[in-house]
Amino acid sequence: SLLFFIASIFGALIEMSIEIAILVAHVKNNQDMWMQLGHAMFGVGGCIGPFLVRIFETKIYLILGIGCALLIPFFLILESPEVLR
């Protein structure tokens, strides 16, 4: 149970970091929409995650790792917001 407690602390730190990044990146844009979208993605992941682990067991780490690696080229193409330039 200590492991889950520590994991939840780091999960909360990740969510707060993403919220701060949204606020910095979208200073003059529609911050509310992006904040709600970020919360929705964490909610969807929290609901779907246990089912994925139940279905794929330990293979889920490999599947998620490959999925994240496939997203790297997409993120390299993106332009940074004007605020961060």
mmCIF file of N, CA, C and O in Angstrom:
data_model
loop_
_atom_site.group_PDB
_atom_site.id
_atom_site.type_symbol
_atom_site.label_atom_id
_atom_site.label_comp_id
_atom_site.label_asym_id
_atom_site.label_seq_id
_atom_site.Cartn_x
_atom_site.Cartn_y
_atom_site.Cartn_z
ATOM 1 N N SER A 1 0.818 -1.190 0.000
ATOM 2 C CA SER A 1 0.000 0.000 0.000
ATOM 3 C C SER A 1 0.868 1.262 0.000
ATOM 4 O O SER A 1 0.424 2.288 -0.486
ATOM 5 N N LEU A 2 2.078 1.171 0.534
ATOM 6 C CA LEU A 2 2.980 2.320 0.497
ATOM 7 C C LEU A 2 3.375 2.649 -0.941
ATOM 8 O O LEU A 2 3.474 3.820 -1.309
ATOM 9 N N LEU A 3 3.548 1.612 -1.750
ATOM 10 C CA LEU A 3 3.889 1.816 -3.156
ATOM 11 C C LEU A 3 2.779 2.579 -3.879
ATOM 12 O O LEU A 3 3.043 3.499 -4.654
ATOM 13 N N PHE A 4 1.528 2.224 -3.631
ATOM 14 C CA PHE A 4 0.414 2.916 -4.261
ATOM 15 C C PHE A 4 0.316 4.358 -3.776
ATOM 16 O O PHE A 4 -0.035 5.264 -4.536
ATOM 17 N N PHE A 5 0.618 4.579 -2.503
ATOM 18 C CA PHE A 5 0.614 5.934 -1.963
ATOM 19 C C PHE A 5 1.660 6.794 -2.663
ATOM 20 O O PHE A 5 1.377 7.909 -3.096
ATOM 21 N N ILE A 6 2.856 6.270 -2.823
ATOM 22 C CA ILE A 6 3.933 7.007 -3.501
ATOM 23 C C ILE A 6 3.592 7.209 -4.974
ATOM 24 O O ILE A 6 3.806 8.293 -5.525
ATOM 25 N N ALA A 7 3.028 6.191 -5.615
ATOM 26 C CA ALA A 7 2.634 6.312 -7.024
ATOM 27 C C ALA A 7 1.563 7.375 -7.192
ATOM 28 O O ALA A 7 1.576 8.127 -8.175
ATOM 29 N N SER A 8 0.620 7.473 -6.258
ATOM 30 C CA SER A 8 -0.421 8.493 -6.371
ATOM 31 C C SER A 8 0.150 9.892 -6.181
ATOM 32 O O SER A 8 -0.320 10.842 -6.806
ATOM 33 N N ILE A 9 1.173 10.026 -5.353
ATOM 34 C CA ILE A 9 1.826 11.332 -5.197
ATOM 35 C C ILE A 9 2.464 11.754 -6.519
ATOM 36 O O ILE A 9 2.300 12.890 -6.969
ATOM 37 N N PHE A 10 3.175 10.845 -7.164
ATOM 38 C CA PHE A 10 3.811 11.182 -8.438
ATOM 39 C C PHE A 10 2.778 11.403 -9.540
ATOM 40 O O PHE A 10 2.963 12.245 -10.407
ATOM 41 N N GLY A 11 1.673 10.671 -9.496
ATOM 42 C CA GLY A 11 0.596 10.910 -10.453
ATOM 43 C C GLY A 11 0.011 12.304 -10.296
ATOM 44 O O GLY A 11 -0.266 12.997 -11.285
ATOM 45 N N ALA A 12 -0.170 12.735 -9.058
ATOM 46 C CA ALA A 12 -0.680 14.084 -8.809
ATOM 47 C C ALA A 12 0.333 15.136 -9.262
ATOM 48 O O ALA A 12 -0.051 16.183 -9.800
ATOM 49 N N LEU A 13 1.620 14.880 -9.066
ATOM 50 C CA LEU A 13 2.643 15.824 -9.530
ATOM 51 C C LEU A 13 2.638 15.948 -11.046
ATOM 52 O O LEU A 13 2.815 17.051 -11.592
ATOM 53 N N ILE A 14 2.423 14.838 -11.727
ATOM 54 C CA ILE A 14 2.348 14.879 -13.187
ATOM 55 C C ILE A 14 1.148 15.700 -13.630
ATOM 56 O O ILE A 14 1.251 16.553 -14.514
ATOM 57 N N GLU A 15 -0.001 15.487 -12.990
ATOM 58 C CA GLU A 15 -1.202 16.236 -13.371
ATOM 59 C C GLU A 15 -1.022 17.728 -13.095
ATOM 60 O O GLU A 15 -1.388 18.572 -13.921
ATOM 61 N N MET A 16 -0.434 18.085 -11.965
ATOM 62 C CA MET A 16 -0.208 19.504 -11.665
ATOM 63 C C MET A 16 0.772 20.122 -12.648
ATOM 64 O O MET A 16 0.603 21.275 -13.062
ATOM 65 N N SER A 17 1.792 19.376 -13.035
ATOM 66 C CA SER A 17 2.756 19.893 -14.014
ATOM 67 C C SER A 17 2.088 20.157 -15.357
ATOM 68 O O SER A 17 2.354 21.167 -16.013
ATOM 69 N N ILE A 18 1.197 19.257 -15.759
ATOM 70 C CA ILE A 18 0.482 19.449 -17.014
ATOM 71 C C ILE A 18 -0.449 20.657 -16.923
ATOM 72 O O ILE A 18 -0.548 21.454 -17.860
ATOM 73 N N GLU A 19 -1.107 20.835 -15.784
ATOM 74 C CA GLU A 19 -1.988 21.992 -15.620
ATOM 75 C C GLU A 19 -1.205 23.297 -15.689
ATOM 76 O O GLU A 19 -1.640 24.257 -16.332
ATOM 77 N N ILE A 20 -0.047 23.343 -15.064
ATOM 78 C CA ILE A 20 0.778 24.554 -15.114
ATOM 79 C C ILE A 20 1.269 24.802 -16.531
ATOM 80 O O ILE A 20 1.279 25.943 -17.015
ATOM 81 N N ALA A 21 1.653 23.738 -17.231
ATOM 82 C CA ALA A 21 2.095 23.893 -18.623
ATOM 83 C C ALA A 21 0.959 24.422 -19.498
ATOM 84 O O ALA A 21 1.186 25.250 -20.389
ATOM 85 N N ILE A 22 -0.265 23.966 -19.258
ATOM 86 C CA ILE A 22 -1.411 24.462 -20.020
ATOM 87 C C ILE A 22 -1.620 25.942 -19.744
ATOM 88 O O ILE A 22 -1.845 26.737 -20.660
ATOM 89 N N LEU A 23 -1.533 26.334 -18.483
ATOM 90 C CA LEU A 23 -1.731 27.743 -18.141
ATOM 91 C C LEU A 23 -0.653 28.634 -18.751
ATOM 92 O O LEU A 23 -0.931 29.747 -19.193
ATOM 93 N N VAL A 24 0.576 28.151 -18.801
ATOM 94 C CA VAL A 24 1.666 28.942 -19.385
ATOM 95 C C VAL A 24 1.566 28.988 -20.899
ATOM 96 O O VAL A 24 1.762 30.041 -21.515
ATOM 97 N N ALA A 25 1.238 27.862 -21.513
ATOM 98 C CA ALA A 25 1.212 27.788 -22.976
ATOM 99 C C ALA A 25 0.013 28.507 -23.585
ATOM 100 O O ALA A 25 0.093 28.991 -24.708
ATOM 101 N N HIS A 26 -1.084 28.585 -22.855
ATOM 102 C CA HIS A 26 -2.306 29.173 -23.404
ATOM 103 C C HIS A 26 -2.724 30.389 -22.595
ATOM 104 O O HIS A 26 -3.850 30.469 -22.099
ATOM 105 N N VAL A 27 -1.828 31.360 -22.489
ATOM 106 C CA VAL A 27 -2.097 32.544 -21.680
ATOM 107 C C VAL A 27 -3.276 33.327 -22.235
ATOM 108 O O VAL A 27 -4.176 33.726 -21.517
ATOM 109 N N LYS A 28 -3.299 33.570 -23.539
ATOM 110 C CA LYS A 28 -4.359 34.389 -24.122
ATOM 111 C C LYS A 28 -5.394 33.561 -24.864
ATOM 112 O O LYS A 28 -6.324 34.106 -25.439
ATOM 113 N N ASN A 29 -5.234 32.257 -24.863
ATOM 114 C CA ASN A 29 -6.171 31.391 -25.569
ATOM 115 C C ASN A 29 -7.245 30.892 -24.617
ATOM 116 O O ASN A 29 -7.370 31.352 -23.499
ATOM 117 N N ASN A 30 -7.984 29.901 -25.055
ATOM 118 C CA ASN A 30 -9.080 29.323 -24.289
ATOM 119 C C ASN A 30 -8.533 28.335 -23.256
ATOM 120 O O ASN A 30 -8.551 27.127 -23.465
ATOM 121 N N GLN A 31 -8.080 28.848 -22.111
ATOM 122 C CA GLN A 31 -7.484 27.999 -21.082
ATOM 123 C C GLN A 31 -8.499 27.029 -20.484
ATOM 124 O O GLN A 31 -8.151 25.891 -20.164
ATOM 125 N N ASP A 32 -9.733 27.482 -20.328
ATOM 126 C CA ASP A 32 -10.743 26.624 -19.694
ATOM 127 C C ASP A 32 -10.932 25.321 -20.463
ATOM 128 O O ASP A 32 -10.988 24.243 -19.868
ATOM 129 N N MET A 33 -11.032 25.421 -21.786
ATOM 130 C CA MET A 33 -11.240 24.224 -22.588
ATOM 131 C C MET A 33 -10.073 23.254 -22.443
ATOM 132 O O MET A 33 -10.259 22.057 -22.271
ATOM 133 N N TRP A 34 -8.850 23.777 -22.482
ATOM 134 C CA TRP A 34 -7.670 22.910 -22.397
ATOM 135 C C TRP A 34 -7.536 22.293 -21.005
ATOM 136 O O TRP A 34 -7.114 21.145 -20.876
ATOM 137 N N MET A 35 -7.893 23.037 -19.966
ATOM 138 C CA MET A 35 -7.849 22.476 -18.613
ATOM 139 C C MET A 35 -8.872 21.352 -18.469
ATOM 140 O O MET A 35 -8.582 20.297 -17.899
ATOM 141 N N GLN A 36 -10.077 21.566 -18.990
ATOM 142 C CA GLN A 36 -11.103 20.530 -18.911
ATOM 143 C C GLN A 36 -10.709 19.308 -19.728
ATOM 144 O O GLN A 36 -10.963 18.172 -19.314
ATOM 145 N N LEU A 37 -10.074 19.536 -20.881
ATOM 146 C CA LEU A 37 -9.620 18.416 -21.698
ATOM 147 C C LEU A 37 -8.544 17.614 -20.964
ATOM 148 O O LEU A 37 -8.551 16.379 -20.979
ATOM 149 N N GLY A 38 -7.624 18.317 -20.298
ATOM 150 C CA GLY A 38 -6.594 17.624 -19.524
ATOM 151 C C GLY A 38 -7.187 16.789 -18.406
ATOM 152 O O GLY A 38 -6.788 15.635 -18.189
ATOM 153 N N HIS A 39 -8.157 17.349 -17.677
ATOM 154 C CA HIS A 39 -8.815 16.589 -16.617
ATOM 155 C C HIS A 39 -9.588 15.406 -17.188
ATOM 156 O O HIS A 39 -9.621 14.322 -16.585
ATOM 157 N N ALA A 40 -10.219 15.610 -18.327
ATOM 158 C CA ALA A 40 -10.978 14.519 -18.946
ATOM 159 C C ALA A 40 -10.058 13.367 -19.345
ATOM 160 O O ALA A 40 -10.403 12.196 -19.167
ATOM 161 N N MET A 41 -8.873 13.688 -19.877
ATOM 162 C CA MET A 41 -7.947 12.628 -20.288
ATOM 163 C C MET A 41 -7.450 11.829 -19.080
ATOM 164 O O MET A 41 -7.321 10.612 -19.150
ATOM 165 N N PHE A 42 -7.177 12.521 -17.960
ATOM 166 C CA PHE A 42 -6.773 11.790 -16.760
ATOM 167 C C PHE A 42 -7.930 10.931 -16.251
ATOM 168 O O PHE A 42 -7.725 9.810 -15.775
ATOM 169 N N GLY A 43 -9.160 11.428 -16.356
ATOM 170 C CA GLY A 43 -10.324 10.656 -15.929
ATOM 171 C C GLY A 43 -10.539 9.425 -16.792
ATOM 172 O O GLY A 43 -10.800 8.332 -16.283
ATOM 173 N N VAL A 44 -10.420 9.594 -18.105
ATOM 174 C CA VAL A 44 -10.582 8.463 -19.021
ATOM 175 C C VAL A 44 -9.487 7.426 -18.773
ATOM 176 O O VAL A 44 -9.748 6.227 -18.712
ATOM 177 N N GLY A 45 -8.258 7.902 -18.612
ATOM 178 C CA GLY A 45 -7.158 6.982 -18.333
ATOM 179 C C GLY A 45 -7.341 6.248 -17.018
ATOM 180 O O GLY A 45 -7.037 5.056 -16.901
ATOM 181 N N GLY A 46 -7.872 6.956 -16.004
ATOM 182 C CA GLY A 46 -8.122 6.320 -14.718
ATOM 183 C C GLY A 46 -9.212 5.265 -14.783
ATOM 184 O O GLY A 46 -9.193 4.289 -14.038
ATOM 185 N N CYS A 47 -10.185 5.468 -15.670
ATOM 186 C CA CYS A 47 -11.278 4.492 -15.819
ATOM 187 C C CYS A 47 -10.875 3.306 -16.687
ATOM 188 O O CYS A 47 -11.226 2.163 -16.390
ATOM 189 N N ILE A 48 -10.132 3.565 -17.749
ATOM 190 C CA ILE A 48 -9.782 2.509 -18.699
ATOM 191 C C ILE A 48 -8.553 1.717 -18.246
ATOM 192 O O ILE A 48 -8.432 0.537 -18.530
ATOM 193 N N GLY A 49 -7.646 2.377 -17.523
ATOM 194 C CA GLY A 49 -6.393 1.746 -17.121
ATOM 195 C C GLY A 49 -6.529 0.394 -16.448
ATOM 196 O O GLY A 49 -5.874 -0.575 -16.849
ATOM 197 N N PRO A 50 -7.369 0.265 -15.418
ATOM 198 C CA PRO A 50 -7.501 -1.046 -14.767
ATOM 199 C C PRO A 50 -7.999 -2.145 -15.706
ATOM 200 O O PRO A 50 -7.576 -3.295 -15.594
ATOM 201 N N PHE A 51 -8.874 -1.792 -16.636
ATOM 202 C CA PHE A 51 -9.360 -2.797 -17.584
ATOM 203 C C PHE A 51 -8.258 -3.238 -18.536
ATOM 204 O O PHE A 51 -8.156 -4.413 -18.882
ATOM 205 N N LEU A 52 -7.422 -2.282 -18.965
ATOM 206 C CA LEU A 52 -6.307 -2.636 -19.854
ATOM 207 C C LEU A 52 -5.310 -3.548 -19.149
ATOM 208 O O LEU A 52 -4.798 -4.501 -19.740
ATOM 209 N N VAL A 53 -5.038 -3.254 -17.889
ATOM 210 C CA VAL A 53 -4.119 -4.105 -17.124
ATOM 211 C C VAL A 53 -4.728 -5.491 -16.936
ATOM 212 O O VAL A 53 -4.029 -6.499 -17.043
ATOM 213 N N ARG A 54 -6.018 -5.555 -16.694
ATOM 214 C CA ARG A 54 -6.683 -6.854 -16.522
ATOM 215 C C ARG A 54 -6.630 -7.675 -17.815
ATOM 216 O O ARG A 54 -6.432 -8.884 -17.779
ATOM 217 N N ILE A 55 -6.804 -7.004 -18.959
ATOM 218 C CA ILE A 55 -6.830 -7.713 -20.242
ATOM 219 C C ILE A 55 -5.422 -8.131 -20.673
ATOM 220 O O ILE A 55 -5.186 -9.278 -21.039
ATOM 221 N N PHE A 56 -4.474 -7.194 -20.634
ATOM 222 C CA PHE A 56 -3.145 -7.449 -21.197
ATOM 223 C C PHE A 56 -2.103 -7.857 -20.157
ATOM 224 O O PHE A 56 -0.987 -8.223 -20.509
ATOM 225 N N GLU A 57 -2.420 -7.741 -18.885
ATOM 226 C CA GLU A 57 -1.523 -8.062 -17.771
ATOM 227 C C GLU A 57 -0.196 -7.322 -17.924
ATOM 228 O O GLU A 57 -0.189 -6.121 -18.109
ATOM 229 N N THR A 58 0.945 -8.008 -17.840
ATOM 230 C CA THR A 58 2.228 -7.299 -17.873
ATOM 231 C C THR A 58 2.606 -6.825 -19.273
ATOM 232 O O THR A 58 3.508 -6.003 -19.413
ATOM 233 N N LYS A 59 1.933 -7.318 -20.297
ATOM 234 C CA LYS A 59 2.234 -6.879 -21.658
ATOM 235 C C LYS A 59 1.811 -5.439 -21.898
ATOM 236 O O LYS A 59 2.223 -4.830 -22.869
ATOM 237 N N ILE A 60 0.995 -4.883 -20.992
ATOM 238 C CA ILE A 60 0.508 -3.517 -21.169
ATOM 239 C C ILE A 60 1.670 -2.522 -21.153
ATOM 240 O O ILE A 60 1.633 -1.508 -21.848
ATOM 241 N N TYR A 61 2.718 -2.817 -20.393
ATOM 242 C CA TYR A 61 3.870 -1.904 -20.355
ATOM 243 C C TYR A 61 4.550 -1.840 -21.718
ATOM 244 O O TYR A 61 4.939 -0.770 -22.174
ATOM 245 N N LEU A 62 4.695 -2.971 -22.370
ATOM 246 C CA LEU A 62 5.277 -3.002 -23.709
ATOM 247 C C LEU A 62 4.377 -2.274 -24.705
ATOM 248 O O LEU A 62 4.848 -1.485 -25.522
ATOM 249 N N ILE A 63 3.082 -2.507 -24.613
ATOM 250 C CA ILE A 63 2.136 -1.860 -25.529
ATOM 251 C C ILE A 63 2.153 -0.349 -25.338
ATOM 252 O O ILE A 63 2.201 0.419 -26.313
ATOM 253 N N LEU A 64 2.118 0.118 -24.093
ATOM 254 C CA LEU A 64 2.154 1.558 -23.830
ATOM 255 C C LEU A 64 3.491 2.167 -24.255
ATOM 256 O O LEU A 64 3.539 3.287 -24.769
ATOM 257 N N GLY A 65 4.575 1.453 -24.030
ATOM 258 C CA GLY A 65 5.888 1.952 -24.449
ATOM 259 C C GLY A 65 5.993 2.102 -25.955
ATOM 260 O O GLY A 65 6.492 3.115 -26.452
ATOM 261 N N ILE A 66 5.510 1.121 -26.687
ATOM 262 C CA ILE A 66 5.520 1.209 -28.151
ATOM 263 C C ILE A 66 4.605 2.335 -28.614
ATOM 264 O O ILE A 66 4.951 3.097 -29.522
ATOM 265 N N GLY A 67 3.444 2.459 -27.982
ATOM 266 C CA GLY A 67 2.525 3.545 -28.339
ATOM 267 C C GLY A 67 3.138 4.912 -28.115
ATOM 268 O O GLY A 67 3.016 5.814 -28.957
ATOM 269 N N CYS A 68 3.823 5.097 -26.989
ATOM 270 C CA CYS A 68 4.486 6.381 -26.711
ATOM 271 C C CYS A 68 5.619 6.633 -27.698
ATOM 272 O O CYS A 68 5.814 7.760 -28.153
ATOM 273 N N ALA A 69 6.365 5.597 -28.030
ATOM 274 C CA ALA A 69 7.465 5.754 -28.990
ATOM 275 C C ALA A 69 6.940 6.136 -30.374
ATOM 276 O O ALA A 69 7.571 6.914 -31.086
ATOM 277 N N LEU A 70 5.784 5.604 -30.737
ATOM 278 C CA LEU A 70 5.206 5.955 -32.040
ATOM 279 C C LEU A 70 4.701 7.396 -32.082
ATOM 280 O O LEU A 70 4.572 7.968 -33.164
ATOM 281 N N LEU A 71 4.427 7.987 -30.927
ATOM 282 C CA LEU A 71 3.963 9.371 -30.876
ATOM 283 C C LEU A 71 5.097 10.393 -30.953
ATOM 284 O O LEU A 71 4.849 11.571 -31.205
ATOM 285 N N ILE A 72 6.337 9.970 -30.741
ATOM 286 C CA ILE A 72 7.465 10.906 -30.727
ATOM 287 C C ILE A 72 7.578 11.700 -32.021
ATOM 288 O O ILE A 72 7.725 12.929 -31.966
ATOM 289 N N PRO A 73 7.513 11.086 -33.213
ATOM 290 C CA PRO A 73 7.614 11.892 -34.439
ATOM 291 C C PRO A 73 6.511 12.945 -34.552
ATOM 292 O O PRO A 73 6.757 14.056 -35.031
ATOM 293 N N PHE A 74 5.311 12.622 -34.079
ATOM 294 C CA PHE A 74 4.214 13.589 -34.112
ATOM 295 C C PHE A 74 4.545 14.814 -33.266
ATOM 296 O O PHE A 74 4.326 15.946 -33.681
ATOM 297 N N PHE A 75 5.099 14.604 -32.089
ATOM 298 C CA PHE A 75 5.427 15.728 -31.214
ATOM 299 C C PHE A 75 6.617 16.530 -31.736
ATOM 300 O O PHE A 75 6.749 17.716 -31.432
ATOM 301 N N LEU A 76 7.491 15.914 -32.493
ATOM 302 C CA LEU A 76 8.615 16.650 -33.077
ATOM 303 C C LEU A 76 8.158 17.605 -34.176
ATOM 304 O O LEU A 76 8.808 18.614 -34.425
ATOM 305 N N ILE A 77 7.039 17.305 -34.819
ATOM 306 C CA ILE A 77 6.517 18.160 -35.887
ATOM 307 C C ILE A 77 5.801 19.383 -35.325
ATOM 308 O O ILE A 77 5.786 20.438 -35.952
ATOM 309 N N LEU A 78 5.227 19.263 -34.127
ATOM 310 C CA LEU A 78 4.444 20.350 -33.547
ATOM 311 C C LEU A 78 5.293 21.596 -33.324
ATOM 312 O O LEU A 78 6.473 21.508 -32.979
ATOM 313 N N GLU A 79 4.667 22.749 -33.498
ATOM 314 C CA GLU A 79 5.338 24.015 -33.200
ATOM 315 C C GLU A 79 5.020 24.408 -31.757
ATOM 316 O O GLU A 79 3.935 24.153 -31.261
ATOM 317 N N SER A 80 5.970 25.062 -31.124
ATOM 318 C CA SER A 80 5.718 25.516 -29.760
ATOM 319 C C SER A 80 4.842 26.764 -29.782
ATOM 320 O O SER A 80 4.876 27.527 -30.741
ATOM 321 N N PRO A 81 4.060 26.985 -28.740
ATOM 322 C CA PRO A 81 3.228 28.189 -28.691
ATOM 323 C C PRO A 81 4.067 29.457 -28.695
ATOM 324 O O PRO A 81 5.252 29.444 -28.321
ATOM 325 N N GLU A 82 3.461 30.552 -29.078
ATOM 326 C CA GLU A 82 4.174 31.836 -29.168
ATOM 327 C C GLU A 82 4.747 32.262 -27.836
ATOM 328 O O GLU A 82 5.764 32.910 -27.773
ATOM 329 N N VAL A 83 4.081 31.911 -26.755
ATOM 330 C CA VAL A 83 4.513 32.328 -25.421
ATOM 331 C C VAL A 83 5.889 31.768 -25.088
ATOM 332 O O VAL A 83 6.702 32.428 -24.443
ATOM 333 N N LEU A 84 6.187 30.574 -25.555
ATOM 334 C CA LEU A 84 7.420 29.906 -25.187
ATOM 335 C C LEU A 84 8.565 30.171 -26.165
ATOM 336 O O LEU A 84 9.661 29.686 -25.967
ATOM 337 N N ARG A 85 8.331 30.933 -27.204
ATOM 338 C CA ARG A 85 9.390 31.197 -28.174
ATOM 339 C C ARG A 85 10.270 32.338 -27.736
ATOM 340 O O ARG A 85 9.973 33.212 -27.056
#
